[in-house]
Amino acid sequence: MGFNGFNVRKPRHRPHGDLIAVLDVGSSKVVCFIARIDEVGRPTVIGIGHQVSQGIKGGAVIDMEVAEQSIGTAVNAAEKLAGETIREVVLNLSGGHPTSQTMAVEVAISGHEVGEGDVRRAMRAHGHAHVPPDSEIVHAIPVDFAVDGARGIHDPRGMFGTTLSVDLHLVSAATGAVRNLMTCIGRCHLACETLVVSPYAAGLACLVEDEKQLGCAVLDLGGGTTSLAVFLEGRMVFSDCIPVGGNHVTSDIARGLSTPLAHAERLKTLFGSCTASIADDRETLHVPLVGEEEPARSTHVPKSLLTGIIQPRMEETLELVRGRLEASGFSKVAGRRVVLTGGGSQLQGVRELAQQVLDKQVRMGRPAPLRGLAEATAGPAFAVAVGLVGYAVEQPSEAALVGGQEEEVGVGFFSRLGGWLRDL
Ligand SMILES: Nc1ncnc2c1ncn2[C@@H]1O[C@H](COP(=O)(O)OP(=O)(O)OP(=O)(O)O)[C@@H](O)[C@H]1O
Ligand SMILES: [Mg+2]
């Protein structure tokens, strides 16, 4: 099956033979995909590397040295398979608490034809005004253009009027977290081509075109984070992130049952569920105790105890998501649909629980099939990595910014936006 998940129009920036490298630095695992663009502009994965991540917590680097090691190992494995060396990666950002805001920008165009310069002027006038201190813009997505108040314009170039306005969706994240990640990547001798927040990539990978157009929320249930994005009319209009994920469920189990973390993880993935069943009291689970070497020193607990630990934590996490979604004002826009993905979405019963808590129709989202990707790396835990490939191919209409200084930010911002407008 061809690569059709991203509505690939034409390879705008990626010529035949071009290499794409993406890196998902997650709290549980680091994934690197290397893909090559074929003659019709589709990516084929030629190298895969993944590795349990260390030194990453809540999506952010907390130990530079060990994080560098796990990133290096994953990248090396992918390079070896691909027979290529990579220098630049499309990189995900889960840490630094990325948050959204929408900003309206207006400039006078005094009756002349709208050109690229006008849009650039609009950005320059107000581009940085609303960004919180100590944070930087990761995404700047024009969600709507209006000329003289007539909204709903996708490309304003060539139109006449007196004022041009742009609704910009800005996603900004803590500067410290962004810099730490960049430094870590730099220490692996890699540069970051673009930074993409996790739920954006997850949405690109898992939502079908109709969902993106009509309005849909995607929820990436990760190890250290739970993040969400709302898509409407083909664009991401809102995103948020909660620093709680599947790893918290695992530590709850370890604590609650006094069992080692590794065993708690095993119990969760094999027998865990977020919805109780009547059989739970009859079924017992073998639980080795923490710090005990002898297998005899273990205990048996009813499965209901395990469910009783998992369910409240998952419920709480989903309630937080509901709260963020409602506070954002985008809950209605997202319609009645929610798509779940990420490693944590594999927890039994999570769909039913999400349906209950969010009061929406919930479906499980597997990433769109990517050529060359083995079954083992095509599951929901790899949605972000697949979405990053999609992002690299599609180059969605936005001005993404990476880098430290204001000036650099500005330059990247305008040149990317200019590039996008030229290519429209
Ligand atoms: N079969 C399963 N059942 C339940 N949970 C699972 C299963 N498989 C994986 N998980 C959980 O998924 C989580 C990891 O998900 P994922 O790989 O998406 O995280 P990550 O991308 O590394 O982290 P993050 O995005 O938060 O930085 C872990 O908490 C793990 O326990
Ligand atoms: Mg992730």
XYZ file of C-alpha atoms and ligand atoms in Angstrom:
456
model
C 0.000 0.000 0.000
C 1.262 3.424 -0.837
C 1.901 6.192 1.551
C -1.385 7.984 1.572
C -1.871 9.050 5.137
C -0.687 12.590 4.662
C -2.466 13.670 1.577
C 0.845 14.086 -0.214
C 0.238 16.671 -2.896
C 3.625 17.019 -4.448
C 7.144 16.938 -3.082
C 7.679 20.614 -2.680
C 10.971 20.693 -0.897
C 11.986 17.077 -1.116
C 13.441 15.973 -4.414
C 13.755 12.342 -5.496
C 16.451 10.583 -3.470
C 16.329 13.100 -0.633
C 16.836 11.710 2.866
C 14.529 12.469 5.771
C 15.656 11.743 9.313
C 13.304 12.054 12.261
C 13.922 11.670 15.947
C 11.317 11.115 18.649
C 12.934 11.595 22.031
C 10.302 10.217 24.376
C 10.229 9.587 28.097
C 10.135 5.823 27.500
C 11.956 5.344 24.229
C 13.995 7.119 21.602
C 13.084 6.412 17.979
C 14.976 7.348 14.842
C 13.613 6.754 11.325
C 15.540 7.446 8.156
C 13.479 7.592 4.973
C 14.246 8.216 1.343
C 11.972 10.063 -1.075
C 11.049 8.070 -4.166
C 10.412 9.397 -7.668
C 6.788 10.332 -6.894
C 7.612 12.079 -3.643
C 6.697 9.326 -1.201
C 8.950 8.403 1.706
C 10.206 4.843 2.203
C 11.782 4.010 5.539
C 15.269 2.578 5.062
C 16.609 2.746 8.599
C 15.027 2.304 12.030
C 16.585 2.551 15.456
C 14.858 2.483 18.784
C 16.109 2.346 22.262
C 14.809 2.564 25.819
C 15.358 6.193 26.729
C 17.308 7.303 29.729
C 17.773 10.755 31.151
C 14.377 11.921 29.881
C 11.540 12.684 32.250
C 8.183 14.227 31.487
C 9.412 14.624 27.915
C 12.388 16.771 28.940
C 16.102 16.054 29.234
C 17.065 15.680 32.895
C 20.440 13.972 32.463
C 22.365 15.187 29.439
C 24.970 12.454 29.378
C 22.736 9.408 29.538
C 20.147 10.992 27.255
C 22.905 11.615 24.718
C 23.856 7.948 24.943
C 20.375 6.622 24.260
C 19.843 9.072 21.395
C 23.236 8.140 19.939
C 22.463 4.425 20.116
C 19.098 4.810 18.365
C 20.547 7.067 15.655
C 23.529 4.789 15.049
C 21.276 1.761 14.637
C 19.128 3.586 12.075
C 22.193 4.865 10.218
C 23.671 1.408 10.068
C 20.515 -0.067 8.552
C 20.155 2.791 6.099
C 23.842 2.788 5.170
C 23.738 6.570 5.454
C 24.945 9.183 7.892
C 22.522 11.840 8.970
C 23.259 15.409 10.030
C 19.849 16.970 10.489
C 16.695 15.659 12.093
C 13.066 16.638 12.308
C 12.687 16.494 16.062
C 9.727 16.165 18.386
C 9.279 18.205 21.512
C 7.267 16.776 24.416
C 8.925 18.638 27.279
C 8.861 22.299 28.223
C 5.110 22.259 28.581
C 4.170 23.440 25.082
C 1.014 25.551 25.204
C -1.169 27.215 22.630
C -2.533 30.650 22.087
C -4.283 32.248 19.170
C -3.444 35.742 18.142
C -5.019 38.044 15.596
C -2.689 40.289 13.651
C -3.847 43.107 11.406
C -2.007 45.359 8.957
C -3.085 48.051 6.564
C -2.670 47.249 2.884
C -4.144 50.518 1.597
C -5.913 49.213 -1.432
C -3.020 47.455 -3.138
C -2.772 43.777 -4.011
C -1.834 41.609 -1.013
C 1.693 40.336 -1.355
C 4.057 38.203 0.659
C 5.523 41.371 2.135
C 2.204 42.294 3.748
C 1.937 39.000 5.560
C 5.525 39.310 6.683
C 4.802 42.824 7.888
C 1.857 41.544 9.918
C 4.106 39.041 11.658
C 6.821 41.577 12.246
C 4.411 44.026 13.815
C 3.057 41.682 16.427
C 4.883 38.414 16.093
C 6.535 38.332 19.483
C 4.170 40.406 21.539
C 2.246 37.612 23.180
C 4.916 35.032 23.840
C 5.344 34.445 27.586
C 8.777 35.245 29.011
C 11.281 32.372 29.178
C 9.498 30.561 26.431
C 9.869 30.378 22.717
C 7.669 29.782 19.756
C 7.738 26.292 18.346
C 4.865 26.606 15.906
C 3.235 29.593 14.280
C 0.383 28.346 12.175
C -1.748 30.771 10.189
C -5.223 29.350 10.743
C -7.216 31.976 8.916
C -6.703 35.031 6.754
C -9.193 37.844 6.304
C -9.183 40.772 3.914
C -11.357 43.690 5.068
C -13.073 41.413 7.536
C -13.984 38.754 4.976
C -12.755 35.627 6.745
C -12.022 32.121 5.664
C -9.326 32.981 3.116
C -6.635 30.361 2.645
C -4.250 32.334 0.496
C -4.692 36.106 0.541
C -2.110 36.871 -2.112
C -3.474 38.704 -5.086
C -6.543 40.020 -3.250
C -7.363 43.692 -2.882
C -8.486 45.528 0.230
C -7.476 47.935 2.956
C -6.674 45.598 5.859
C -5.225 42.127 6.032
C -5.656 40.075 9.172
C -4.155 36.747 10.114
C -5.205 34.451 12.944
C -2.031 32.840 14.136
C -1.944 29.769 16.308
C 1.233 29.999 18.352
C 2.634 27.092 20.334
C 5.354 28.071 22.743
C 7.470 26.014 25.126
C 9.910 26.698 27.950
C 13.210 27.966 26.562
C 15.230 25.877 29.004
C 13.665 22.593 27.896
C 14.071 23.471 24.210
C 17.725 24.437 24.698
C 18.510 21.311 26.699
C 17.065 19.134 23.972
C 18.976 21.065 21.287
C 22.204 20.785 23.235
C 21.690 17.075 23.662
C 21.078 16.652 19.926
C 24.116 18.806 19.213
C 26.267 16.586 21.377
C 25.194 13.714 19.132
C 26.522 15.779 16.184
C 23.044 16.406 14.871
C 21.270 19.609 13.986
C 17.556 20.167 14.341
C 15.836 20.948 11.080
C 12.405 21.586 12.599
C 10.863 21.112 15.992
C 7.366 19.600 16.105
C 5.285 19.151 19.258
C 4.293 15.528 19.866
C 0.494 15.804 19.566
C 0.870 17.648 16.238
C 2.945 14.794 14.845
C 0.564 12.236 16.378
C -2.347 13.980 14.647
C -0.599 14.006 11.282
C 0.033 10.291 11.645
C -3.304 9.103 12.990
C -6.118 11.362 11.828
C -7.734 10.794 8.476
C -8.236 13.789 6.204
C -11.938 14.149 7.083
C -11.189 14.237 10.785
C -8.578 16.930 10.267
C -11.011 18.953 8.181
C -14.212 18.551 10.188
C -12.671 18.835 13.633
C -11.144 16.151 15.826
C -8.937 15.851 18.892
C -5.983 13.509 19.102
C -4.592 12.281 22.405
C -1.033 10.981 22.622
C -0.766 8.815 25.726
C 2.981 8.618 26.295
C 5.162 7.394 29.115
C 5.865 10.692 30.829
C 3.356 12.954 29.118
C -0.211 12.998 27.875
C -0.644 15.517 25.111
C -3.518 16.589 22.956
C -4.118 18.516 19.770
C -7.264 19.736 18.058
C -7.390 19.862 14.272
C -9.878 21.829 12.211
C -9.970 22.674 8.510
C -6.751 20.781 8.025
C -4.781 22.719 10.609
C -3.826 22.271 14.214
C -5.764 24.923 16.123
C -4.925 23.954 19.695
C -2.475 21.799 21.632
C -1.660 21.153 25.236
C 0.379 18.794 27.337
C 0.045 17.251 30.796
C 3.204 15.905 32.425
C 1.568 12.636 33.485
C 1.663 9.401 31.525
C 1.853 5.631 31.546
C 5.004 5.630 33.653
C 3.009 7.138 36.506
C 0.570 4.254 36.267
C 3.514 1.861 36.493
C 4.966 3.543 39.566
C 1.527 3.573 41.206
C 1.389 -0.201 40.709
C 4.941 -0.688 42.001
C 4.143 1.338 45.088
C 0.708 -0.105 45.651
C 1.812 -3.713 45.374
C 5.380 -3.274 46.700
C 6.771 -4.851 43.596
C 9.781 -3.865 41.434
C 9.092 -1.355 38.642
C 9.941 -3.860 35.941
C 7.367 -6.255 37.315
C 4.800 -3.510 37.730
C 5.252 -2.668 34.042
C 4.789 -6.347 33.153
C 1.651 -6.612 35.275
C 0.255 -3.486 33.652
C 0.840 -4.517 30.064
C -0.201 -8.157 30.542
C -3.094 -7.953 33.010
C -3.776 -4.264 33.552
C -7.080 -2.655 32.699
C -8.812 0.627 33.369
C -12.231 -0.892 33.533
C -13.300 -3.359 36.201
C -14.877 -6.661 35.281
C -16.778 -9.068 37.525
C -14.154 -11.756 37.001
C -11.460 -9.534 38.551
C -12.054 -10.787 42.088
C -11.708 -14.405 41.098
C -8.480 -14.006 39.149
C -5.267 -13.782 41.165
C -1.902 -12.456 40.057
C 1.512 -13.537 41.180
C 3.453 -10.538 42.499
C 7.137 -10.744 43.529
C 7.943 -8.342 46.340
C 10.435 -5.539 45.995
C 13.859 -6.282 47.465
C 13.174 -10.014 47.839
C 15.506 -12.287 45.934
C 13.698 -15.561 46.544
C 10.708 -16.257 44.367
C 9.040 -17.862 47.394
C 8.822 -14.432 48.958
C 6.078 -13.271 46.749
C 2.399 -12.787 47.127
C -0.818 -13.332 45.242
C -3.273 -10.521 44.812
C -6.703 -10.390 43.183
C -6.756 -8.728 39.781
C -9.282 -6.237 41.117
C -6.496 -4.728 43.195
C -4.491 -4.000 40.035
C -7.500 -2.507 38.259
C -8.202 -0.477 41.393
C -4.769 1.136 41.111
C -4.834 1.756 37.354
C -8.354 3.058 36.949
C -8.228 6.111 39.243
C -4.922 7.291 37.789
C -6.159 6.978 34.217
C -9.442 8.582 35.147
C -7.621 11.499 36.741
C -5.389 11.942 33.678
C -8.360 11.932 31.335
C -10.207 14.373 33.584
C -7.220 16.697 33.322
C -7.426 16.377 29.537
C -11.133 17.153 29.630
C -10.445 20.216 31.787
C -7.788 21.525 29.412
C -9.989 20.922 26.417
C -12.951 22.695 27.998
C -10.855 25.628 29.209
C -9.398 26.058 25.731
C -12.756 26.685 24.142
C -11.864 24.194 21.424
C -13.855 21.308 22.858
C -16.856 22.089 20.646
C -14.653 22.671 17.603
C -13.152 19.236 18.088
C -16.607 17.855 17.528
C -17.487 14.559 19.056
C -14.406 12.692 17.992
C -11.251 11.779 19.857
C -8.475 9.574 18.542
C -6.186 7.836 21.045
C -2.622 6.932 20.262
C 0.803 6.569 21.924
C 2.137 3.537 23.789
C -0.218 4.128 26.688
C -3.270 3.803 24.454
C -2.615 0.057 24.415
C -3.778 -0.244 27.985
C -6.873 -2.397 28.090
C -10.134 -0.513 28.522
C -8.678 2.930 27.898
C -11.021 3.580 25.003
C -14.117 2.877 27.082
C -12.839 5.001 29.951
C -11.966 7.905 27.632
C -15.397 7.687 26.060
C -16.964 7.937 29.509
C -14.797 10.737 30.882
C -14.562 12.872 27.735
C -18.101 12.139 26.621
C -16.998 11.819 23.012
C -16.731 9.131 20.402
C -13.313 7.579 20.835
C -11.381 5.476 18.368
C -7.950 3.936 18.545
C -5.458 5.547 16.218
C -2.729 3.558 14.590
C -0.301 5.586 12.513
C -0.875 5.645 8.756
C 1.098 2.908 7.010
C 4.552 4.009 5.996
C 6.405 2.037 3.355
C 9.367 0.105 4.654
C 8.169 0.148 8.233
C 8.084 -3.250 9.924
C 4.998 -4.346 11.852
C 6.913 -4.080 15.144
C 7.494 -0.374 14.645
C 4.127 0.508 13.154
C 2.086 0.509 16.386
C 0.672 3.480 18.302
C 3.912 4.038 20.254
C 5.483 5.015 16.913
C 2.757 7.463 15.883
C 4.893 10.513 16.638
C 7.857 9.220 14.625
C 5.588 8.421 11.659
C 3.972 11.859 12.003
C 7.384 13.507 11.929
C 8.075 11.845 8.595
C 4.708 13.125 7.391
C 5.576 16.599 8.593
C 8.905 16.516 6.789
C 7.234 15.439 3.552
C 4.217 17.660 3.693
C 5.816 20.780 5.196
C 2.496 22.045 6.562
C 1.745 25.696 6.081
C 3.366 27.294 9.035
C 6.351 29.154 10.217
C 8.167 26.924 12.662
C 10.914 28.404 14.695
C 13.915 26.871 16.273
C 16.844 28.553 17.876
C 17.724 30.782 20.721
C 18.031 34.473 20.026
C 15.160 36.721 19.145
C 16.849 37.696 15.909
C 17.335 34.131 14.814
C 13.768 33.370 15.707
C 12.620 36.251 13.599
C 14.660 35.273 10.609
C 13.556 31.637 10.716
C 10.003 32.712 11.184
C 9.895 34.975 8.191
C 11.934 32.906 5.830
C 9.889 29.789 6.538
C 6.649 31.658 6.151
C 7.897 33.274 2.968
C 8.909 29.884 1.638
C 5.523 28.493 2.396
C 3.723 31.350 0.697
C 5.868 31.051 -2.398
C 5.033 27.385 -2.577
C 1.319 27.747 -2.200
N 0.488 -3.009 26.004
C 0.525 -1.943 26.777
N -0.415 -1.747 27.713
C -0.371 -0.678 28.510
N 0.557 0.265 28.472
C 1.529 0.132 27.564
C 1.576 -0.962 26.670
N 2.659 -0.815 25.885
C 3.268 0.329 26.278
N 2.589 0.895 27.285
C 2.943 2.117 28.002
O 3.136 3.169 27.110
C 4.047 4.113 27.670
C 5.069 4.511 26.645
O 4.414 5.124 25.579
P 5.247 5.860 24.446
O 6.238 4.937 23.875
O 4.269 6.484 23.529
O 5.971 6.965 25.332
P 7.125 7.994 24.954
O 6.857 8.573 23.634
O 8.461 7.387 25.134
O 6.924 9.070 26.123
P 6.482 10.606 26.069
O 5.814 10.837 24.783
O 5.563 10.766 27.239
O 7.734 11.388 26.255
C 4.688 3.440 28.863
O 4.204 4.010 30.054
C 4.250 1.989 28.740
O 4.054 1.396 29.995
Mg 5.883 10.195 22.859
